């Protein structure tokens, strides 16, 4: 193979009008790209877990209150819509998934490197700026990785695939607070800040190596034409509607906003909750308890994948989110080990919610898949809005961190409207269930490219009229 052909096969630009065989990827052919992209889930799981640990660390070392420390979450998650609806969405629609992966990793590395001088200067504002750049990088990765995992392989197993990949995200969130308990909280402030710098330098080096691996790897590109054909083959009517009438997509985006806001609020205040409500709990012990809660989250992901193998994903989603509401309620008033235990259970049931919203929200979008995924990922901005509200409530002496858990409860209830509609509104059920019965990617079918091209042209003509 010549150099020209080598780089042509690994081009970062792919036409969305071109029909490929990616719409019918079988399990065997999808293993390598799925494994490669799954490393990204671990990466931002680690970053997210590290952020929640640093939240408490900076309260102590920089002497800031909980509402201000939540600025880390605001900077991190506030960058998501800028990526998912802006630069990452543009690259995804005009170039390819691979191009967005590399772009996101490079932004992540730049943000990690900028964080080092900000930490040395003890500049909380500067560190928030570096986190904003990292958030843009991770927002770009999520814009591409979540839909890619969902559509890369047989449609019947989309929810199982994304939950399995997201389970490695959970593993990353477990490792980060354990690292924090030994690296941040067991040293004096100066030594702890120095340790944070080395962590971010290691992250920058790792993600740049990963970006290089993506550049030279040959992964299948899934185009809008592929997704339009797939939607037509499953008899999904959603693909025939113009983008602005994809109401189920916008409902999913709203649910993602509310759910992510609640999840991040609980995680960012967990160590505060533990040290305030459980007698004799130090910051180091609170970080270890948080690692245990994140372990429950990771176990929940693997458990959810197993259950979805035998039960309809939308029904599993309804049960899990309902349990979040049921168990966060007593955590508001209970203290000591009882309160911590309820939060452990909440994190267990949170596990499948985010990826399942992504998978269900993208059902039947067809040629709108890439654009639509950006709107669902943009809902992650809830993680920038709800934690500061929770932090402000926790700073009130009459409320405290324990009672402040009523804020994420409100947003859980708002997100609950989506699984209710998914299970009881016929128009939702029809689209979501149509993919559970298709055999695309499960047999050695031959892709009729002329038929697929005709489907795409017909859909575009309908929208223009």
Short mmCIF file of C-alpha atoms in Angstrom, two decimals:
data_model
loop_
_atom_site.label_atom_id
_atom_site.label_comp_id
_atom_site.label_asym_id
_atom_site.label_seq_id
_atom_site.Cartn_x
_atom_site.Cartn_y
_atom_site.Cartn_z
CA UNK A 1 0.00 0.00 0.00
CA UNK A 2 1.43 3.39 -1.05
CA UNK A 3 1.56 6.41 1.25
CA UNK A 4 -1.15 8.18 -0.78
CA UNK A 5 -3.57 5.27 -0.46
CA UNK A 6 -2.69 4.86 3.24
CA UNK A 7 -3.65 8.46 4.08
CA UNK A 8 -6.65 8.41 1.75
CA UNK A 9 -8.16 5.54 3.75
CA UNK A 10 -7.60 7.58 6.91
CA UNK A 11 -8.92 10.86 5.56
CA UNK A 12 -10.61 13.22 8.01
CA UNK A 13 -13.20 14.31 5.46
CA UNK A 14 -16.10 12.11 4.36
CA UNK A 15 -19.14 13.20 2.33
CA UNK A 16 -22.42 12.80 4.22
CA UNK A 17 -24.22 12.13 0.95
CA UNK A 18 -22.13 9.02 0.31
CA UNK A 19 -23.66 5.69 1.20
CA UNK A 20 -21.24 3.28 2.86
CA UNK A 21 -21.56 -0.21 4.29
CA UNK A 22 -21.37 1.27 7.78
CA UNK A 23 -25.16 1.20 8.09
CA UNK A 24 -24.94 -2.59 8.26
CA UNK A 25 -21.84 -3.10 10.41
CA UNK A 26 -22.01 -6.47 12.12
CA UNK A 27 -20.78 -7.27 15.61
CA UNK A 28 -17.36 -8.49 14.47
CA UNK A 29 -16.58 -5.49 12.26
CA UNK A 30 -17.63 -3.00 14.94
CA UNK A 31 -15.40 -4.37 17.74
CA UNK A 32 -12.21 -2.36 17.00
CA UNK A 33 -13.86 1.07 16.51
CA UNK A 34 -16.03 0.48 19.58
CA UNK A 35 -12.98 -0.41 21.72
CA UNK A 36 -11.07 2.63 20.50
CA UNK A 37 -13.92 5.06 21.15
CA UNK A 38 -14.66 3.47 24.53
CA UNK A 39 -11.24 4.67 25.76
CA UNK A 40 -12.67 8.18 25.43
CA UNK A 41 -15.46 7.32 27.87
CA UNK A 42 -12.90 6.28 30.48
CA UNK A 43 -10.99 9.50 29.82
CA UNK A 44 -13.83 11.89 30.53
CA UNK A 45 -15.08 9.73 33.39
CA UNK A 46 -11.69 10.24 35.02
CA UNK A 47 -11.80 13.97 34.25
CA UNK A 48 -15.32 14.30 35.68
CA UNK A 49 -14.45 12.40 38.86
CA UNK A 50 -11.29 14.47 39.27
CA UNK A 51 -13.30 17.67 38.93
CA UNK A 52 -15.71 16.70 41.73
CA UNK A 53 -12.74 15.87 43.98
CA UNK A 54 -10.99 19.16 43.17
CA UNK A 55 -14.20 21.00 44.03
CA UNK A 56 -13.72 20.19 47.73
CA UNK A 57 -9.92 20.49 47.51
CA UNK A 58 -10.10 24.10 46.28
CA UNK A 59 -12.64 25.03 48.96
CA UNK A 60 -9.92 24.21 51.50
CA UNK A 61 -6.73 25.38 49.75
CA UNK A 62 -8.10 28.58 48.18
CA UNK A 63 -10.65 29.33 50.93
CA UNK A 64 -13.71 29.70 48.72
CA UNK A 65 -17.33 28.85 49.49
CA UNK A 66 -19.35 26.02 47.92
CA UNK A 67 -21.28 28.22 45.53
CA UNK A 68 -18.05 29.66 44.07
CA UNK A 69 -16.29 26.29 43.92
CA UNK A 70 -19.22 25.09 41.80
CA UNK A 71 -17.77 27.45 39.20
CA UNK A 72 -15.60 24.50 38.19
CA UNK A 73 -18.72 22.60 37.13
CA UNK A 74 -20.13 25.74 35.50
CA UNK A 75 -16.95 26.20 33.43
CA UNK A 76 -16.72 22.50 32.55
CA UNK A 77 -20.32 21.82 31.56
CA UNK A 78 -20.99 25.34 30.31
CA UNK A 79 -18.58 24.62 27.47
CA UNK A 80 -20.65 21.68 26.22
CA UNK A 81 -23.28 23.56 24.16
CA UNK A 82 -20.53 25.69 22.60
CA UNK A 83 -18.97 22.45 21.36
CA UNK A 84 -22.04 20.31 20.62
CA UNK A 85 -23.97 23.08 18.83
CA UNK A 86 -20.95 25.04 17.58
CA UNK A 87 -17.46 24.07 16.51
CA UNK A 88 -17.70 20.29 17.10
CA UNK A 89 -21.09 20.09 15.37
CA UNK A 90 -19.70 21.97 12.37
CA UNK A 91 -16.68 19.67 12.09
CA UNK A 92 -18.90 16.59 12.48
CA UNK A 93 -21.26 17.65 9.69
CA UNK A 94 -18.56 18.87 7.28
CA UNK A 95 -15.76 16.41 7.99
CA UNK A 96 -16.18 13.21 10.02
CA UNK A 97 -16.48 11.56 13.43
CA UNK A 98 -12.74 10.89 13.40
CA UNK A 99 -11.96 14.58 12.84
CA UNK A 100 -14.04 15.51 15.91
CA UNK A 101 -12.30 12.85 18.03
CA UNK A 102 -8.88 14.30 17.18
CA UNK A 103 -10.07 17.91 17.60
CA UNK A 104 -11.57 17.15 21.03
CA UNK A 105 -8.44 15.37 22.26
CA UNK A 106 -6.22 18.25 21.16
CA UNK A 107 -8.42 20.79 22.97
CA UNK A 108 -8.31 18.58 26.06
CA UNK A 109 -4.50 18.50 25.96
CA UNK A 110 -4.27 22.29 25.51
CA UNK A 111 -6.58 22.88 28.48
CA UNK A 112 -4.60 20.47 30.66
CA UNK A 113 -1.33 22.24 29.83
CA UNK A 114 -2.83 25.69 30.51
CA UNK A 115 -4.06 24.40 33.89
CA UNK A 116 -0.48 23.91 35.14
CA UNK A 117 0.61 27.60 35.34
CA UNK A 118 -2.83 28.53 36.68
CA UNK A 119 -2.41 26.04 39.54
CA UNK A 120 1.11 27.33 40.26
CA UNK A 121 -0.26 30.88 40.46
CA UNK A 122 -3.16 29.72 42.69
CA UNK A 123 -5.53 31.40 40.27
CA UNK A 124 -8.99 29.90 40.63
CA UNK A 125 -10.28 32.04 37.74
CA UNK A 126 -7.41 30.92 35.53
CA UNK A 127 -8.00 27.29 36.43
CA UNK A 128 -11.70 27.70 35.58
CA UNK A 129 -10.63 29.07 32.18
CA UNK A 130 -8.46 25.98 31.58
CA UNK A 131 -11.35 23.77 32.66
CA UNK A 132 -13.55 25.62 30.15
CA UNK A 133 -11.10 24.65 27.38
CA UNK A 134 -11.05 21.06 28.66
CA UNK A 135 -14.86 21.16 28.71
CA UNK A 136 -14.83 22.20 25.04
CA UNK A 137 -12.58 19.26 24.28
CA UNK A 138 -14.69 16.76 26.19
CA UNK A 139 -17.89 18.31 24.82
CA UNK A 140 -16.49 17.72 21.32
CA UNK A 141 -15.69 14.10 22.20
CA UNK A 142 -19.17 13.54 23.59
CA UNK A 143 -20.75 15.14 20.51
CA UNK A 144 -19.11 12.48 18.36
CA UNK A 145 -18.57 9.49 20.66
CA UNK A 146 -22.10 9.07 22.04
CA UNK A 147 -23.82 8.96 18.63
CA UNK A 148 -20.97 6.94 17.14
CA UNK A 149 -21.29 4.20 19.75
CA UNK A 150 -25.07 4.26 19.29
CA UNK A 151 -24.98 3.81 15.51
CA UNK A 152 -21.81 1.71 15.13
CA UNK A 153 -23.21 -1.81 14.99
CA UNK A 154 -26.62 -3.50 14.91
CA UNK A 155 -29.37 -0.96 15.84
CA UNK A 156 -31.10 -3.54 18.03
CA UNK A 157 -28.30 -3.32 20.60
CA UNK A 158 -27.72 0.46 20.56
CA UNK A 159 -28.70 1.01 24.22
CA UNK A 160 -26.62 -1.96 25.34
CA UNK A 161 -23.56 -0.70 23.44
CA UNK A 162 -23.65 2.82 24.78
CA UNK A 163 -24.29 1.68 28.36
CA UNK A 164 -21.43 -0.79 28.15
CA UNK A 165 -19.07 1.91 26.86
CA UNK A 166 -20.34 4.34 29.47
CA UNK A 167 -19.58 1.72 32.13
CA UNK A 168 -15.90 2.46 31.51
CA UNK A 169 -16.76 6.09 32.14
CA UNK A 170 -17.92 4.89 35.56
CA UNK A 171 -14.60 3.14 36.16
CA UNK A 172 -12.83 6.44 35.46
CA UNK A 173 -15.01 8.25 37.99
CA UNK A 174 -14.04 5.64 40.62
CA UNK A 175 -10.30 5.96 40.06
CA UNK A 176 -10.24 9.78 40.20
CA UNK A 177 -11.55 10.26 43.78
CA UNK A 178 -9.38 7.38 45.05
CA UNK A 179 -6.39 9.15 43.50
CA UNK A 180 -7.58 12.39 45.06
CA UNK A 181 -7.81 10.89 48.54
CA UNK A 182 -4.13 9.93 48.42
CA UNK A 183 -2.65 12.70 46.24
CA UNK A 184 -4.63 15.80 47.27
CA UNK A 185 -5.90 15.37 50.83
CA UNK A 186 -2.91 13.65 52.51
CA UNK A 187 -0.43 16.48 51.96
CA UNK A 188 -0.15 20.13 52.92
CA UNK A 189 -1.70 22.63 50.53
CA UNK A 190 1.52 23.47 48.65
CA UNK A 191 2.44 19.83 48.02
CA UNK A 192 -1.14 18.97 47.06
CA UNK A 193 -1.25 21.76 44.46
CA UNK A 194 2.05 20.53 43.03
CA UNK A 195 0.57 17.04 42.72
CA UNK A 196 -2.41 18.43 40.79
CA UNK A 197 0.04 19.89 38.23
CA UNK A 198 1.67 16.51 37.60
CA UNK A 199 -1.74 14.90 37.15
CA UNK A 200 -2.67 17.37 34.41
CA UNK A 201 0.71 17.01 32.69
CA UNK A 202 0.19 13.23 32.56
CA UNK A 203 -3.31 13.76 31.15
CA UNK A 204 -1.99 16.06 28.39
CA UNK A 205 0.64 13.54 27.30
CA UNK A 206 -1.83 10.65 27.31
CA UNK A 207 -4.52 12.40 25.26
CA UNK A 208 -2.01 13.58 22.64
CA UNK A 209 -0.82 9.99 22.21
CA UNK A 210 -4.45 8.90 21.92
CA UNK A 211 -5.10 11.58 19.27
CA UNK A 212 -2.18 10.18 17.27
CA UNK A 213 -3.64 6.68 17.54
CA UNK A 214 -6.98 7.92 16.20
CA UNK A 215 -5.23 9.69 13.31
CA UNK A 216 -3.57 6.50 12.08
CA UNK A 217 -6.44 4.10 12.84
CA UNK A 218 -8.87 3.09 10.14
CA UNK A 219 -12.37 3.36 11.59
CA UNK A 220 -15.61 3.20 9.58
CA UNK A 221 -17.39 6.53 9.02
CA UNK A 222 -21.16 6.50 9.39
CA UNK A 223 -22.81 9.13 7.19
CA UNK A 224 -26.24 10.76 7.23
CA UNK A 225 -27.05 8.77 4.09
CA UNK A 226 -26.36 5.55 6.01
CA UNK A 227 -28.61 6.61 8.88
CA UNK A 228 -31.42 7.68 6.53
CA UNK A 229 -31.35 4.25 4.91
CA UNK A 230 -31.28 2.55 8.31
CA UNK A 231 -34.30 4.55 9.50
CA UNK A 232 -36.19 3.67 6.32
CA UNK A 233 -35.42 -0.04 6.74
CA UNK A 234 -36.87 0.02 10.27
CA UNK A 235 -40.08 1.76 9.09
CA UNK A 236 -39.42 4.70 11.39
CA UNK A 237 -41.55 7.70 10.42
CA UNK A 238 -39.43 10.18 12.39
CA UNK A 239 -36.83 10.35 9.61
CA UNK A 240 -39.46 11.76 7.21
CA UNK A 241 -40.10 14.87 9.32
CA UNK A 242 -38.05 18.09 9.05
CA UNK A 243 -35.57 18.70 11.84
CA UNK A 244 -37.63 21.35 13.64
CA UNK A 245 -40.49 18.86 14.03
CA UNK A 246 -38.38 16.25 15.82
CA UNK A 247 -40.19 16.95 19.09
CA UNK A 248 -39.06 13.74 20.76
CA UNK A 249 -35.46 14.85 20.21
CA UNK A 250 -36.05 18.19 21.95
CA UNK A 251 -37.81 16.43 24.83
CA UNK A 252 -34.75 14.19 25.18
CA UNK A 253 -32.52 17.28 25.24
CA UNK A 254 -34.66 18.81 28.00
CA UNK A 255 -34.51 15.57 29.99
CA UNK A 256 -30.74 15.47 29.55
CA UNK A 257 -30.46 19.03 30.88
CA UNK A 258 -32.48 18.23 34.00
CA UNK A 259 -30.98 14.80 34.65
CA UNK A 260 -27.34 15.84 34.13
CA UNK A 261 -27.85 18.89 36.33
CA UNK A 262 -29.16 16.69 39.15
CA UNK A 263 -26.41 14.08 38.74
CA UNK A 264 -23.59 16.64 38.73
CA UNK A 265 -25.09 18.54 41.68
CA UNK A 266 -25.12 15.37 43.81
CA UNK A 267 -21.60 14.38 42.79
CA UNK A 268 -20.08 17.84 43.28
CA UNK A 269 -21.58 18.14 46.79
CA UNK A 270 -21.05 14.52 47.85
CA UNK A 271 -17.85 15.09 49.88
CA UNK A 272 -19.42 18.13 51.56
CA UNK A 273 -22.51 16.03 52.32
CA UNK A 274 -20.36 13.29 53.86
CA UNK A 275 -18.23 15.59 56.03
CA UNK A 276 -21.25 17.58 57.24
CA UNK A 277 -23.77 14.82 57.87
CA UNK A 278 -21.54 11.94 58.97
CA UNK A 279 -19.76 12.47 62.29
CA UNK A 280 -15.96 12.27 62.29
CA UNK A 281 -15.64 12.20 58.48
CA UNK A 282 -12.50 13.92 57.16
CA UNK A 283 -12.01 15.20 53.61
CA UNK A 284 -9.86 12.17 52.81
CA UNK A 285 -12.50 9.79 54.11
CA UNK A 286 -15.20 11.76 52.27
CA UNK A 287 -13.23 11.30 49.05
CA UNK A 288 -13.02 7.54 49.67
CA UNK A 289 -16.75 7.38 50.37
CA UNK A 290 -17.31 9.25 47.11
CA UNK A 291 -15.16 6.68 45.31
CA UNK A 292 -17.41 3.98 46.77
CA UNK A 293 -20.48 5.82 45.48
CA UNK A 294 -18.91 6.05 42.03
CA UNK A 295 -18.18 2.32 42.22
CA UNK A 296 -21.91 1.78 42.83
CA UNK A 297 -22.49 3.96 39.75
CA UNK A 298 -20.15 1.76 37.66
CA UNK A 299 -21.76 -1.45 38.95
CA UNK A 300 -25.14 0.01 38.04
CA UNK A 301 -23.97 0.50 34.46
CA UNK A 302 -22.91 -3.12 34.05
CA UNK A 303 -26.09 -4.30 35.80
CA UNK A 304 -28.20 -2.12 33.49
CA UNK A 305 -26.50 -3.60 30.42
CA UNK A 306 -27.32 -7.10 31.65
CA UNK A 307 -30.97 -6.24 32.34
CA UNK A 308 -31.36 -4.56 28.94
CA UNK A 309 -30.31 -7.79 27.29
CA UNK A 310 -33.64 -9.24 28.43
CA UNK A 311 -35.91 -6.20 28.97
CA UNK A 312 -36.97 -3.23 26.84
CA UNK A 313 -34.47 -0.36 27.46
CA UNK A 314 -37.19 2.29 27.80
CA UNK A 315 -38.81 0.28 30.62
CA UNK A 316 -35.48 -0.21 32.39
CA UNK A 317 -34.86 3.54 32.08
CA UNK A 318 -38.23 4.36 33.67
CA UNK A 319 -37.55 2.07 36.63
CA UNK A 320 -34.01 3.40 37.21
CA UNK A 321 -34.96 7.09 37.10
CA UNK A 322 -37.98 6.44 39.33
CA UNK A 323 -35.67 4.85 41.90
CA UNK A 324 -33.43 7.96 41.79
CA UNK A 325 -36.42 10.04 42.85
CA UNK A 326 -37.49 7.54 45.50
CA UNK A 327 -34.07 7.35 47.20
CA UNK A 328 -32.90 10.97 46.91
CA UNK A 329 -35.94 12.04 48.93
CA UNK A 330 -34.91 10.46 52.28
CA UNK A 331 -31.29 11.57 51.75
CA UNK A 332 -32.55 15.13 52.27
CA UNK A 333 -33.43 14.49 55.93
CA UNK A 334 -31.41 11.41 56.94
CA UNK A 335 -27.91 11.74 58.41
CA UNK A 336 -24.79 9.67 59.18
CA UNK A 337 -24.50 6.29 57.42
CA UNK A 338 -28.19 6.24 56.48
CA UNK A 339 -27.91 9.40 54.36
CA UNK A 340 -24.71 8.19 52.70
CA UNK A 341 -26.35 4.83 51.96
CA UNK A 342 -29.28 6.52 50.23
CA UNK A 343 -26.90 8.50 48.02
CA UNK A 344 -25.05 5.27 47.16
CA UNK A 345 -28.34 3.80 45.95
CA UNK A 346 -29.13 6.98 44.00
CA UNK A 347 -25.80 6.78 42.16
CA UNK A 348 -26.42 3.10 41.40
CA UNK A 349 -29.71 3.97 39.68
CA UNK A 350 -28.31 7.08 37.98
CA UNK A 351 -25.96 4.80 36.06
CA UNK A 352 -27.88 4.11 32.85
CA UNK A 353 -29.88 7.34 32.62
CA UNK A 354 -27.50 9.58 30.65
CA UNK A 355 -26.54 7.09 27.90
CA UNK A 356 -30.09 5.77 27.57
CA UNK A 357 -31.44 9.29 27.01
CA UNK A 358 -28.86 9.66 24.23
CA UNK A 359 -29.74 6.32 22.61
CA UNK A 360 -33.52 6.72 22.83
CA UNK A 361 -33.41 10.37 21.78
CA UNK A 362 -31.52 9.46 18.60
CA UNK A 363 -33.92 6.71 17.58
CA UNK A 364 -35.21 7.21 14.05
CA UNK A 365 -33.47 10.54 13.37
CA UNK A 366 -31.99 9.17 10.16
CA UNK A 367 -30.26 11.94 8.20
CA UNK A 368 -30.72 14.24 11.22
CA UNK A 369 -28.59 11.98 13.45
CA UNK A 370 -25.41 14.07 13.57
CA UNK A 371 -27.25 17.34 14.05
CA UNK A 372 -29.65 15.86 16.58
CA UNK A 373 -26.93 14.31 18.71
CA UNK A 374 -25.50 17.79 19.25
CA UNK A 375 -28.76 18.95 20.81
CA UNK A 376 -28.87 16.00 23.22
CA UNK A 377 -25.26 16.52 24.26
CA UNK A 378 -25.96 20.27 24.66
CA UNK A 379 -28.40 19.27 27.40
CA UNK A 380 -25.32 18.50 29.49
CA UNK A 381 -25.16 22.25 30.18
CA UNK A 382 -27.53 21.41 33.04
CA UNK A 383 -24.34 20.39 34.85
CA UNK A 384 -23.31 24.05 34.77
CA UNK A 385 -26.63 25.36 36.08
CA UNK A 386 -27.86 23.06 38.85
CA UNK A 387 -24.67 22.66 40.99
CA UNK A 388 -24.37 26.43 41.68
CA UNK A 389 -28.04 26.44 42.76
CA UNK A 390 -27.36 23.48 45.03
CA UNK A 391 -24.18 25.13 46.35
CA UNK A 392 -26.04 28.37 47.09
CA UNK A 393 -28.68 26.41 49.01
CA UNK A 394 -25.97 24.51 50.90
CA UNK A 395 -24.25 27.76 51.90
CA UNK A 396 -27.46 28.88 53.63
CA UNK A 397 -26.97 28.09 57.32
CA UNK A 398 -30.64 27.17 57.70
CA UNK A 399 -30.42 24.58 54.93
CA UNK A 400 -26.93 23.03 54.70
CA UNK A 401 -25.72 20.44 52.19
CA UNK A 402 -28.11 17.72 53.41
CA UNK A 403 -31.33 19.62 52.86
CA UNK A 404 -29.90 21.20 49.70
CA UNK A 405 -30.44 17.83 48.00
CA UNK A 406 -34.01 19.01 47.38
CA UNK A 407 -32.61 20.94 44.37
CA UNK A 408 -31.48 17.84 42.39
CA UNK A 409 -34.76 16.15 43.43
CA UNK A 410 -36.73 18.84 41.57
CA UNK A 411 -34.68 18.30 38.42
CA UNK A 412 -34.97 14.52 38.64
CA UNK A 413 -38.75 14.92 38.63
CA UNK A 414 -38.59 17.21 35.58
CA UNK A 415 -36.41 14.67 33.71
CA UNK A 416 -38.87 11.91 34.67
CA UNK A 417 -41.35 13.27 32.09
CA UNK A 418 -39.24 11.75 29.30
CA UNK A 419 -39.29 8.06 30.36
CA UNK A 420 -42.98 8.44 31.19
CA UNK A 421 -43.70 9.61 27.62
CA UNK A 422 -41.35 6.96 26.22
CA UNK A 423 -43.42 4.25 27.89
CA UNK A 424 -46.95 5.57 27.66
CA UNK A 425 -47.20 7.88 24.60
CA UNK A 426 -47.77 5.81 21.41
CA UNK A 427 -45.79 8.10 19.07
CA UNK A 428 -42.73 7.75 21.31
CA UNK A 429 -43.10 3.99 21.74
CA UNK A 430 -43.48 3.31 18.02
CA UNK A 431 -40.19 4.94 17.01
CA UNK A 432 -38.20 3.52 19.92
CA UNK A 433 -39.47 -0.02 19.52
CA UNK A 434 -39.11 -0.13 15.73
CA UNK A 435 -35.36 -0.62 16.13
CA UNK A 436 -35.71 -3.52 18.56
CA UNK A 437 -37.06 -5.81 15.85
CA UNK A 438 -34.71 -5.03 12.96
CA UNK A 439 -32.05 -7.54 11.84
CA UNK A 440 -29.73 -4.92 10.29
CA UNK A 441 -26.14 -5.88 11.04
CA UNK A 442 -27.11 -9.31 12.36
CA UNK A 443 -27.00 -11.15 9.06
CA UNK A 444 -24.85 -10.97 5.94
CA UNK A 445 -27.27 -8.71 4.10
CA UNK A 446 -26.26 -6.95 0.91
CA UNK A 447 -26.57 -3.17 1.03
CA UNK A 448 -28.59 -1.87 -1.88
CA UNK A 449 -26.73 1.40 -2.45
CA UNK A 450 -29.07 2.60 -5.21
CA UNK A 451 -32.05 2.09 -2.90
CA UNK A 452 -30.28 3.86 -0.05
CA UNK A 453 -29.36 6.79 -2.27
CA UNK A 454 -32.96 7.02 -3.43
CA UNK A 455 -34.18 7.11 0.17
CA UNK A 456 -31.88 10.02 1.01
CA UNK A 457 -32.81 12.05 -2.08
CA UNK A 458 -36.52 11.47 -1.45
CA UNK A 459 -36.24 12.63 2.17
CA UNK A 460 -34.31 15.77 1.25
CA UNK A 461 -36.90 16.61 -1.44
CA UNK A 462 -39.74 16.26 1.09
CA UNK A 463 -38.04 18.60 3.55
CA UNK A 464 -37.33 21.24 0.87
CA UNK A 465 -41.03 21.24 -0.08
#
